[in-house]
PDB file of C-alpha atoms in Angstrom:
ATOM      1  CA  UNK A   1     -34.165  40.466  78.464  1.00  0.00           C
ATOM      2  CA  UNK A   2     -32.885  39.348  81.822  1.00  0.00           C
ATOM      3  CA  UNK A   3     -32.734  41.034  85.248  1.00  0.00           C
ATOM      4  CA  UNK A   4     -30.921  39.274  88.064  1.00  0.00           C
ATOM      5  CA  UNK A   5     -31.538  40.488  91.617  1.00  0.00           C
ATOM      6  CA  UNK A   6     -28.021  39.719  92.779  1.00  0.00           C
ATOM      7  CA  UNK A   7     -26.437  41.828  90.015  1.00  0.00           C
ATOM      8  CA  UNK A   8     -28.841  44.718  90.685  1.00  0.00           C
ATOM      9  CA  UNK A   9     -28.062  44.506  94.411  1.00  0.00           C
ATOM     10  CA  UNK A  10     -24.366  44.689  93.521  1.00  0.00           C
ATOM     11  CA  UNK A  11     -24.971  48.033  91.830  1.00  0.00           C
ATOM     12  CA  UNK A  12     -25.532  47.112  88.199  1.00  0.00           C
ATOM     13  CA  UNK A  13     -28.282  49.125  86.598  1.00  0.00           C
ATOM     14  CA  UNK A  14     -31.336  47.580  84.982  1.00  0.00           C
ATOM     15  CA  UNK A  15     -34.250  49.019  83.091  1.00  0.00           C
ATOM     16  CA  UNK A  16     -37.521  47.180  82.684  1.00  0.00           C
ATOM     17  CA  UNK A  17     -38.692  47.604  79.099  1.00  0.00           C
ATOM     18  CA  UNK A  18     -41.657  46.263  77.145  1.00  0.00           C
ATOM     19  CA  UNK A  19     -39.476  43.361  75.954  1.00  0.00           C
ATOM     20  CA  UNK A  20     -40.220  39.910  77.363  1.00  0.00           C
ATOM     21  CA  UNK A  21     -38.038  39.827  80.481  1.00  0.00           C
ATOM     22  CA  UNK A  22     -36.994  37.133  82.942  1.00  0.00           C
ATOM     23  CA  UNK A  23     -36.495  38.424  86.496  1.00  0.00           C
ATOM     24  CA  UNK A  24     -34.554  35.987  88.638  1.00  0.00           C
ATOM     25  CA  UNK A  25     -33.468  36.006  92.259  1.00  0.00           C
ATOM     26  CA  UNK A  26     -31.411  32.828  92.722  1.00  0.00           C
ATOM     27  CA  UNK A  27     -31.142  33.300  96.493  1.00  0.00           C
ATOM     28  CA  UNK A  28     -34.311  35.091  97.570  1.00  0.00           C
ATOM     29  CA  UNK A  29     -33.674  35.581 101.245  1.00  0.00           C
ATOM     30  CA  UNK A  30     -29.935  36.197 101.034  1.00  0.00           C
ATOM     31  CA  UNK A  31     -29.762  37.486 104.610  1.00  0.00           C
ATOM     32  CA  UNK A  32     -31.636  34.398 105.818  1.00  0.00           C
ATOM     33  CA  UNK A  33     -29.220  32.220 103.832  1.00  0.00           C
ATOM     34  CA  UNK A  34     -26.149  33.948 105.292  1.00  0.00           C
ATOM     35  CA  UNK A  35     -27.512  33.461 108.833  1.00  0.00           C
ATOM     36  CA  UNK A  36     -28.618  29.871 108.126  1.00  0.00           C
ATOM     37  CA  UNK A  37     -32.249  30.812 108.743  1.00  0.00           C
ATOM     38  CA  UNK A  38     -34.159  28.208 106.716  1.00  0.00           C
ATOM     39  CA  UNK A  39     -36.438  30.469 104.681  1.00  0.00           C
ATOM     40  CA  UNK A  40     -34.728  30.787 101.327  1.00  0.00           C
ATOM     41  CA  UNK A  41     -36.187  30.455  97.854  1.00  0.00           C
ATOM     42  CA  UNK A  42     -35.396  30.678  94.179  1.00  0.00           C
ATOM     43  CA  UNK A  43     -37.755  33.242  92.628  1.00  0.00           C
ATOM     44  CA  UNK A  44     -38.414  33.632  88.912  1.00  0.00           C
ATOM     45  CA  UNK A  45     -40.801  35.986  87.178  1.00  0.00           C
ATOM     46  CA  UNK A  46     -41.621  36.608  83.546  1.00  0.00           C
ATOM     47  CA  UNK A  47     -42.746  40.058  82.430  1.00  0.00           C
ATOM     48  CA  UNK A  48     -44.060  41.287  79.070  1.00  0.00           C
ATOM     49  CA  UNK A  49     -44.905  44.938  78.400  1.00  0.00           C
ATOM     50  CA  UNK A  50     -43.923  45.652  82.026  1.00  0.00           C
ATOM     51  CA  UNK A  51     -46.682  43.340  83.297  1.00  0.00           C
ATOM     52  CA  UNK A  52     -46.078  40.113  85.169  1.00  0.00           C
ATOM     53  CA  UNK A  53     -47.301  37.088  83.228  1.00  0.00           C
ATOM     54  CA  UNK A  54     -46.234  34.338  85.635  1.00  0.00           C
ATOM     55  CA  UNK A  55     -44.043  33.653  88.615  1.00  0.00           C
ATOM     56  CA  UNK A  56     -42.440  30.651  90.241  1.00  0.00           C
ATOM     57  CA  UNK A  57     -41.023  30.465  93.762  1.00  0.00           C
ATOM     58  CA  UNK A  58     -39.285  27.310  94.945  1.00  0.00           C
ATOM     59  CA  UNK A  59     -38.955  27.200  98.735  1.00  0.00           C
ATOM     60  CA  UNK A  60     -35.863  25.031  98.981  1.00  0.00           C
ATOM     61  CA  UNK A  61     -36.002  23.939 102.622  1.00  0.00           C
ATOM     62  CA  UNK A  62     -39.740  23.234 102.542  1.00  0.00           C
ATOM     63  CA  UNK A  63     -39.539  21.600  99.087  1.00  0.00           C
ATOM     64  CA  UNK A  64     -42.576  23.615  97.975  1.00  0.00           C
ATOM     65  CA  UNK A  65     -43.099  24.998  94.485  1.00  0.00           C
ATOM     66  CA  UNK A  66     -45.364  28.035  94.289  1.00  0.00           C
ATOM     67  CA  UNK A  67     -46.618  29.017  90.842  1.00  0.00           C
ATOM     68  CA  UNK A  68     -48.960  31.701  89.607  1.00  0.00           C
ATOM     69  CA  UNK A  69     -50.056  32.826  86.170  1.00  0.00           C
ATOM     70  CA  UNK A  70     -51.951  35.955  85.294  1.00  0.00           C
ATOM     71  CA  UNK A  71     -55.651  35.094  85.145  1.00  0.00           C
ATOM     72  CA  UNK A  72     -55.048  31.433  86.055  1.00  0.00           C
ATOM     73  CA  UNK A  73     -54.595  31.535  89.834  1.00  0.00           C
ATOM     74  CA  UNK A  74     -51.868  30.492  92.229  1.00  0.00           C
ATOM     75  CA  UNK A  75     -50.785  27.017  93.302  1.00  0.00           C
ATOM     76  CA  UNK A  76     -48.509  25.260  95.787  1.00  0.00           C
ATOM     77  CA  UNK A  77     -47.207  21.906  94.585  1.00  0.00           C
ATOM     78  CA  UNK A  78     -50.118  21.848  92.141  1.00  0.00           C
ATOM     79  CA  UNK A  79     -52.840  22.568  94.717  1.00  0.00           C
ATOM     80  CA  UNK A  80     -54.862  25.740  94.152  1.00  0.00           C
ATOM     81  CA  UNK A  81     -54.320  28.535  96.674  1.00  0.00           C
ATOM     82  CA  UNK A  82     -56.842  31.147  97.686  1.00  0.00           C
ATOM     83  CA  UNK A  83     -56.881  34.154  99.949  1.00  0.00           C
ATOM     84  CA  UNK A  84     -58.691  33.829 103.241  1.00  0.00           C
ATOM     85  CA  UNK A  85     -62.165  35.237 103.623  1.00  0.00           C
ATOM     86  CA  UNK A  86     -61.062  37.222 106.675  1.00  0.00           C
ATOM     87  CA  UNK A  87     -62.273  40.805 106.471  1.00  0.00           C
ATOM     88  CA  UNK A  88     -61.454  41.877 110.052  1.00  0.00           C
ATOM     89  CA  UNK A  89     -57.895  43.218 110.060  1.00  0.00           C
ATOM     90  CA  UNK A  90     -57.631  42.758 113.839  1.00  0.00           C
ATOM     91  CA  UNK A  91     -57.684  38.996 113.225  1.00  0.00           C
ATOM     92  CA  UNK A  92     -54.870  39.148 110.685  1.00  0.00           C
ATOM     93  CA  UNK A  93     -51.189  38.370 111.065  1.00  0.00           C
ATOM     94  CA  UNK A  94     -48.638  41.023 110.157  1.00  0.00           C
ATOM     95  CA  UNK A  95     -45.356  39.844 108.687  1.00  0.00           C
ATOM     96  CA  UNK A  96     -42.905  42.497 107.575  1.00  0.00           C
ATOM     97  CA  UNK A  97     -39.453  42.990 106.126  1.00  0.00           C
ATOM     98  CA  UNK A  98     -37.333  46.014 106.941  1.00  0.00           C
ATOM     99  CA  UNK A  99     -35.121  45.708 103.879  1.00  0.00           C
ATOM    100  CA  UNK A 100     -31.394  46.317 103.763  1.00  0.00           C
ATOM    101  CA  UNK A 101     -31.314  50.031 102.912  1.00  0.00           C
ATOM    102  CA  UNK A 102     -30.246  51.992 105.998  1.00  0.00           C
ATOM    103  CA  UNK A 103     -30.338  55.397 104.328  1.00  0.00           C
ATOM    104  CA  UNK A 104     -31.845  57.788 106.946  1.00  0.00           C
ATOM    105  CA  UNK A 105     -34.662  58.968 104.633  1.00  0.00           C
ATOM    106  CA  UNK A 106     -35.596  55.412 103.691  1.00  0.00           C
ATOM    107  CA  UNK A 107     -35.530  54.346 107.342  1.00  0.00           C
ATOM    108  CA  UNK A 108     -37.856  57.220 108.257  1.00  0.00           C
ATOM    109  CA  UNK A 109     -40.396  56.026 105.705  1.00  0.00           C
ATOM    110  CA  UNK A 110     -40.110  52.389 106.788  1.00  0.00           C
ATOM    111  CA  UNK A 111     -40.464  53.215 110.485  1.00  0.00           C
ATOM    112  CA  UNK A 112     -43.386  55.567 109.803  1.00  0.00           C
ATOM    113  CA  UNK A 113     -45.169  52.809 107.896  1.00  0.00           C
ATOM    114  CA  UNK A 114     -44.425  50.344 110.704  1.00  0.00           C
ATOM    115  CA  UNK A 115     -45.792  52.761 113.290  1.00  0.00           C
ATOM    116  CA  UNK A 116     -49.049  53.092 111.342  1.00  0.00           C
ATOM    117  CA  UNK A 117     -49.367  49.320 111.005  1.00  0.00           C
ATOM    118  CA  UNK A 118     -48.561  48.639 114.657  1.00  0.00           C
ATOM    119  CA  UNK A 119     -51.197  51.124 115.821  1.00  0.00           C
ATOM    120  CA  UNK A 120     -53.825  48.724 114.433  1.00  0.00           C
ATOM    121  CA  UNK A 121     -54.611  45.958 116.944  1.00  0.00           C
ATOM    122  CA  UNK A 122     -53.234  43.124 114.807  1.00  0.00           C
ATOM    123  CA  UNK A 123     -51.209  40.014 115.517  1.00  0.00           C
ATOM    124  CA  UNK A 124     -47.556  40.149 114.550  1.00  0.00           C
TER     125      UNK A 124
END
């Protein structure tokens, strides 16, 4: 099966089944792309039985290829990635995305979540 983000965003329905499925977003960061903000990627995932098996993200402007496979780790241009050992959330960096849905109920949830996050003394 195949699910394309751009077609779903345009209103086409999609149902994730147990079938092996490619999920592709050819312009991940469409809003960035439209505004010429240089953080755009091609994102591809492969799912079997509704579980992600591997993913690939190519950051076009940076010329970086991120890959990850279930149980095998994550890599950037072939170099293994790892999470930081930081356990103190006040020393973390918050990066967020508001999304494109401006439905009042959705916005309430997003803003409520943001308020909870911003009440923590974190960098952002």
